[in-house]
């Protein structure tokens, strides 16, 4: 094998490595991958709250402890805040779920969709919420607020 063939093969390997590395970085990054044929599909729901302490773009959204999406945008309105969350399409949400904003001691926030399965059951005819549905949420007390009341 001469020098020219070896340079060509090394170039092909470097180029392929760059393409594969770029794809892997895109798939594992925070950006949406819905433009890819195998990318995750998602839908956007709104969460109406009075206050949103610690919430920002990319704040995690969970359902029963499982990550289902992230906050896409925050809109300030006259009577509170409207959070728009991008939810993975394979994670259905129902109107019976109630979102809660929870903050940790260090100020990080999460939005948790909860349904009390111990007290009541999800109706058999419950339909998944459509794109643009707006939930009424609540901001739970932070740990410091609870200590201050104690």
C-alpha positions as protocol buffer text, in pm:
chain_id: "A"
residue {
  index: 1
  type: UNK
  ca { x: 0 y: 0 z: 0 }
}
residue {
  index: 2
  type: UNK
  ca { x: 145 y: 332 z: -99 }
}
residue {
  index: 3
  type: UNK
  ca { x: 139 y: 661 z: 90 }
}
residue {
  index: 4
  type: UNK
  ca { x: -152 y: 807 z: -108 }
}
residue {
  index: 5
  type: UNK
  ca { x: -389 y: 516 z: -32 }
}
residue {
  index: 6
  type: UNK
  ca { x: -302 y: 529 z: 338 }
}
residue {
  index: 7
  type: UNK
  ca { x: -378 y: 905 z: 355 }
}
residue {
  index: 8
  type: UNK
  ca { x: -713 y: 847 z: 182 }
}
residue {
  index: 9
  type: UNK
  ca { x: -813 y: 570 z: 425 }
}
residue {
  index: 10
  type: UNK
  ca { x: -712 y: 775 z: 730 }
}
residue {
  index: 11
  type: UNK
  ca { x: -918 y: 1065 z: 593 }
}
residue {
  index: 12
  type: UNK
  ca { x: -1224 y: 841 z: 547 }
}
residue {
  index: 13
  type: UNK
  ca { x: -1193 y: 711 z: 904 }
}
residue {
  index: 14
  type: UNK
  ca { x: -1158 y: 1065 z: 1044 }
}
residue {
  index: 15
  type: UNK
  ca { x: -1458 y: 1188 z: 841 }
}
residue {
  index: 16
  type: UNK
  ca { x: -1676 y: 893 z: 951 }
}
residue {
  index: 17
  type: UNK
  ca { x: -1573 y: 947 z: 1313 }
}
residue {
  index: 18
  type: UNK
  ca { x: -1676 y: 1314 z: 1292 }
}
residue {
  index: 19
  type: UNK
  ca { x: -2016 y: 1224 z: 1142 }
}
residue {
  index: 20
  type: UNK
  ca { x: -2085 y: 955 z: 1406 }
}
residue {
  index: 21
  type: UNK
  ca { x: -1968 y: 1184 z: 1688 }
}
residue {
  index: 22
  type: UNK
  ca { x: -2194 y: 1465 z: 1567 }
}
residue {
  index: 23
  type: UNK
  ca { x: -2495 y: 1232 z: 1553 }
}
residue {
  index: 24
  type: UNK
  ca { x: -2429 y: 1099 z: 1902 }
}
residue {
  index: 25
  type: UNK
  ca { x: -2389 y: 1451 z: 2042 }
}
residue {
  index: 26
  type: UNK
  ca { x: -2718 y: 1554 z: 1879 }
}
residue {
  index: 27
  type: UNK
  ca { x: -2908 y: 1254 z: 2011 }
}
residue {
  index: 28
  type: UNK
  ca { x: -2788 y: 1294 z: 2370 }
}
residue {
  index: 29
  type: UNK
  ca { x: -2799 y: 1674 z: 2384 }
}
residue {
  index: 30
  type: UNK
  ca { x: -3074 y: 1902 z: 2518 }
}
residue {
  index: 31
  type: UNK
  ca { x: -3195 y: 2003 z: 2171 }
}
residue {
  index: 32
  type: UNK
  ca { x: -3504 y: 1847 z: 2021 }
}
residue {
  index: 33
  type: UNK
  ca { x: -3444 y: 1553 z: 1790 }
}
residue {
  index: 34
  type: UNK
  ca { x: -3789 y: 1549 z: 1631 }
}
residue {
  index: 35
  type: UNK
  ca { x: -3638 y: 1653 z: 1297 }
}
residue {
  index: 36
  type: UNK
  ca { x: -3464 y: 1316 z: 1275 }
}
residue {
  index: 37
  type: UNK
  ca { x: -3671 y: 1029 z: 1128 }
}
residue {
  index: 38
  type: UNK
  ca { x: -3610 y: 823 z: 1442 }
}
residue {
  index: 39
  type: UNK
  ca { x: -3617 y: 1121 z: 1680 }
}
residue {
  index: 40
  type: UNK
  ca { x: -3855 y: 1165 z: 1968 }
}
residue {
  index: 41
  type: UNK
  ca { x: -4191 y: 1315 z: 1893 }
}
residue {
  index: 42
  type: UNK
  ca { x: -4345 y: 1551 z: 2146 }
}
residue {
  index: 43
  type: UNK
  ca { x: -4645 y: 1768 z: 2221 }
}
residue {
  index: 44
  type: UNK
  ca { x: -4672 y: 2094 z: 2413 }
}
residue {
  index: 45
  type: UNK
  ca { x: -4900 y: 2152 z: 2713 }
}
residue {
  index: 46
  type: UNK
  ca { x: -4947 y: 2464 z: 2923 }
}
residue {
  index: 47
  type: UNK
  ca { x: -4929 y: 2487 z: 3301 }
}
residue {
  index: 48
  type: UNK
  ca { x: -5102 y: 2788 z: 3459 }
}
residue {
  index: 49
  type: UNK
  ca { x: -4959 y: 2883 z: 3801 }
}
residue {
  index: 50
  type: UNK
  ca { x: -4963 y: 3186 z: 4032 }
}
residue {
  index: 51
  type: UNK
  ca { x: -4588 y: 3175 z: 4084 }
}
residue {
  index: 52
  type: UNK
  ca { x: -4304 y: 2966 z: 3947 }
}
residue {
  index: 53
  type: UNK
  ca { x: -4008 y: 2972 z: 4190 }
}
residue {
  index: 54
  type: UNK
  ca { x: -3689 y: 2828 z: 4040 }
}
residue {
  index: 55
  type: UNK
  ca { x: -3848 y: 2734 z: 3707 }
}
residue {
  index: 56
  type: UNK
  ca { x: -3657 y: 2818 z: 3390 }
}
residue {
  index: 57
  type: UNK
  ca { x: -3618 y: 2674 z: 3042 }
}
residue {
  index: 58
  type: UNK
  ca { x: -3523 y: 2304 z: 3047 }
}
residue {
  index: 59
  type: UNK
  ca { x: -3663 y: 2252 z: 3398 }
}
residue {
  index: 60
  type: UNK
  ca { x: -3747 y: 1880 z: 3420 }
}
residue {
  index: 61
  type: UNK
  ca { x: -4111 y: 1771 z: 3402 }
}
residue {
  index: 62
  type: UNK
  ca { x: -4192 y: 1438 z: 3570 }
}
residue {
  index: 63
  type: UNK
  ca { x: -4493 y: 1211 z: 3601 }
}
residue {
  index: 64
  type: UNK
  ca { x: -4492 y: 987 z: 3907 }
}
residue {
  index: 65
  type: UNK
  ca { x: -4115 y: 1037 z: 3933 }
}
residue {
  index: 66
  type: UNK
  ca { x: -4032 y: 955 z: 3570 }
}
residue {
  index: 67
  type: UNK
  ca { x: -3888 y: 1222 z: 3340 }
}
residue {
  index: 68
  type: UNK
  ca { x: -4143 y: 1290 z: 3063 }
}
residue {
  index: 69
  type: UNK
  ca { x: -4029 y: 1626 z: 2926 }
}
residue {
  index: 70
  type: UNK
  ca { x: -3889 y: 1972 z: 2991 }
}
residue {
  index: 71
  type: UNK
  ca { x: -4013 y: 2330 z: 3015 }
}
residue {
  index: 72
  type: UNK
  ca { x: -3994 y: 2493 z: 2673 }
}
residue {
  index: 73
  type: UNK
  ca { x: -4090 y: 2852 z: 2755 }
}
residue {
  index: 74
  type: UNK
  ca { x: -4229 y: 3078 z: 3027 }
}
residue {
  index: 75
  type: UNK
  ca { x: -4486 y: 3350 z: 2960 }
}
residue {
  index: 76
  type: UNK
  ca { x: -4577 y: 3612 z: 3217 }
}
residue {
  index: 77
  type: UNK
  ca { x: -4947 y: 3699 z: 3222 }
}
residue {
  index: 78
  type: UNK
  ca { x: -5156 y: 3944 z: 3424 }
}
residue {
  index: 79
  type: UNK
  ca { x: -5291 y: 3675 z: 3656 }
}
residue {
  index: 80
  type: UNK
  ca { x: -4983 y: 3453 z: 3690 }
}
residue {
  index: 81
  type: UNK
  ca { x: -4743 y: 3254 z: 3477 }
}
residue {
  index: 82
  type: UNK
  ca { x: -4799 y: 3019 z: 3184 }
}
residue {
  index: 83
  type: UNK
  ca { x: -4534 y: 2751 z: 3153 }
}
residue {
  index: 84
  type: UNK
  ca { x: -4518 y: 2562 z: 2825 }
}
residue {
  index: 85
  type: UNK
  ca { x: -4381 y: 2212 z: 2864 }
}
residue {
  index: 86
  type: UNK
  ca { x: -4269 y: 1983 z: 2583 }
}
residue {
  index: 87
  type: UNK
  ca { x: -4381 y: 1628 z: 2669 }
}
residue {
  index: 88
  type: UNK
  ca { x: -4256 y: 1309 z: 2501 }
}
residue {
  index: 89
  type: UNK
  ca { x: -4536 y: 1159 z: 2290 }
}
residue {
  index: 90
  type: UNK
  ca { x: -4492 y: 814 z: 2443 }
}
residue {
  index: 91
  type: UNK
  ca { x: -4585 y: 959 z: 2788 }
}
residue {
  index: 92
  type: UNK
  ca { x: -4959 y: 1034 z: 2791 }
}
residue {
  index: 93
  type: UNK
  ca { x: -5105 y: 1295 z: 3025 }
}
residue {
  index: 94
  type: UNK
  ca { x: -5470 y: 1307 z: 3129 }
}
residue {
  index: 95
  type: UNK
  ca { x: -5679 y: 1600 z: 3251 }
}
residue {
  index: 96
  type: UNK
  ca { x: -5703 y: 1434 z: 3595 }
}
residue {
  index: 97
  type: UNK
  ca { x: -5331 y: 1486 z: 3661 }
}
residue {
  index: 98
  type: UNK
  ca { x: -5230 y: 1786 z: 3871 }
}
residue {
  index: 99
  type: UNK
  ca { x: -4893 y: 1958 z: 3822 }
}
residue {
  index: 100
  type: UNK
  ca { x: -4695 y: 2068 z: 4129 }
}
residue {
  index: 101
  type: UNK
  ca { x: -4383 y: 2286 z: 4126 }
}
residue {
  index: 102
  type: UNK
  ca { x: -4136 y: 2166 z: 4386 }
}
residue {
  index: 103
  type: UNK
  ca { x: -3808 y: 2329 z: 4484 }
}
residue {
  index: 104
  type: UNK
  ca { x: -3515 y: 2175 z: 4665 }
}
residue {
  index: 105
  type: UNK
  ca { x: -3303 y: 2327 z: 4940 }
}
residue {
  index: 106
  type: UNK
  ca { x: -3053 y: 2458 z: 4685 }
}
residue {
  index: 107
  type: UNK
  ca { x: -3328 y: 2617 z: 4470 }
}
residue {
  index: 108
  type: UNK
  ca { x: -3360 y: 2365 z: 4185 }
}
residue {
  index: 109
  type: UNK
  ca { x: -3717 y: 2317 z: 4068 }
}
residue {
  index: 110
  type: UNK
  ca { x: -3907 y: 2028 z: 3912 }
}
residue {
  index: 111
  type: UNK
  ca { x: -4262 y: 2004 z: 3788 }
}
residue {
  index: 112
  type: UNK
  ca { x: -4435 y: 1684 z: 3898 }
}
residue {
  index: 113
  type: UNK
  ca { x: -4762 y: 1561 z: 3748 }
}
residue {
  index: 114
  type: UNK
  ca { x: -4942 y: 1360 z: 4013 }
}
residue {
  index: 115
  type: UNK
  ca { x: -5257 y: 1155 z: 4038 }
}
residue {
  index: 116
  type: UNK
  ca { x: -5365 y: 997 z: 4366 }
}
residue {
  index: 117
  type: UNK
  ca { x: -5419 y: 634 z: 4265 }
}
residue {
  index: 118
  type: UNK
  ca { x: -5485 y: 533 z: 4628 }
}
residue {
  index: 119
  type: UNK
  ca { x: -5798 y: 747 z: 4660 }
}
residue {
  index: 120
  type: UNK
  ca { x: -5942 y: 733 z: 4311 }
}
residue {
  index: 121
  type: UNK
  ca { x: -5900 y: 563 z: 3978 }
}
residue {
  index: 122
  type: UNK
  ca { x: -5846 y: 704 z: 3634 }
}
residue {
  index: 123
  type: UNK
  ca { x: -6176 y: 683 z: 3442 }
}
residue {
  index: 124
  type: UNK
  ca { x: -6190 y: 405 z: 3185 }
}
residue {
  index: 125
  type: UNK
  ca { x: -6285 y: 651 z: 2913 }
}
residue {
  index: 126
  type: UNK
  ca { x: -6008 y: 902 z: 2998 }
}
residue {
  index: 127
  type: UNK
  ca { x: -5858 y: 1063 z: 2690 }
}
residue {
  index: 128
  type: UNK
  ca { x: -5502 y: 1183 z: 2654 }
}
residue {
  index: 129
  type: UNK
  ca { x: -5486 y: 1564 z: 2654 }
}
residue {
  index: 130
  type: UNK
  ca { x: -5438 y: 1730 z: 2318 }
}
residue {
  index: 131
  type: UNK
  ca { x: -5165 y: 1966 z: 2205 }
}
residue {
  index: 132
  type: UNK
  ca { x: -5206 y: 2304 z: 2377 }
}
residue {
  index: 133
  type: UNK
  ca { x: -5412 y: 2179 z: 2675 }
}
residue {
  index: 134
  type: UNK
  ca { x: -5362 y: 2401 z: 2982 }
}
residue {
  index: 135
  type: UNK
  ca { x: -5338 y: 2248 z: 3332 }
}
residue {
  index: 136
  type: UNK
  ca { x: -5396 y: 2447 z: 3650 }
}
residue {
  index: 137
  type: UNK
  ca { x: -5092 y: 2392 z: 3869 }
}
residue {
  index: 138
  type: UNK
  ca { x: -4971 y: 2483 z: 4215 }
}
residue {
  index: 139
  type: UNK
  ca { x: -4636 y: 2580 z: 4362 }
}
residue {
  index: 140
  type: UNK
  ca { x: -4561 y: 2377 z: 4674 }
}
residue {
  index: 141
  type: UNK
  ca { x: -4383 y: 2531 z: 4971 }
}
residue {
  index: 142
  type: UNK
  ca { x: -4006 y: 2525 z: 4963 }
}
residue {
  index: 143
  type: UNK
  ca { x: -3826 y: 2348 z: 5249 }
}
residue {
  index: 144
  type: UNK
  ca { x: -3725 y: 2685 z: 5395 }
}
residue {
  index: 145
  type: UNK
  ca { x: -4085 y: 2808 z: 5395 }
}
residue {
  index: 146
  type: UNK
  ca { x: -4191 y: 2497 z: 5585 }
}
residue {
  index: 147
  type: UNK
  ca { x: -3915 y: 2555 z: 5843 }
}
residue {
  index: 148
  type: UNK
  ca { x: -4012 y: 2920 z: 5881 }
}
residue {
  index: 149
  type: UNK
  ca { x: -4370 y: 2822 z: 5960 }
}
residue {
  index: 150
  type: UNK
  ca { x: -4251 y: 2559 z: 6209 }
}
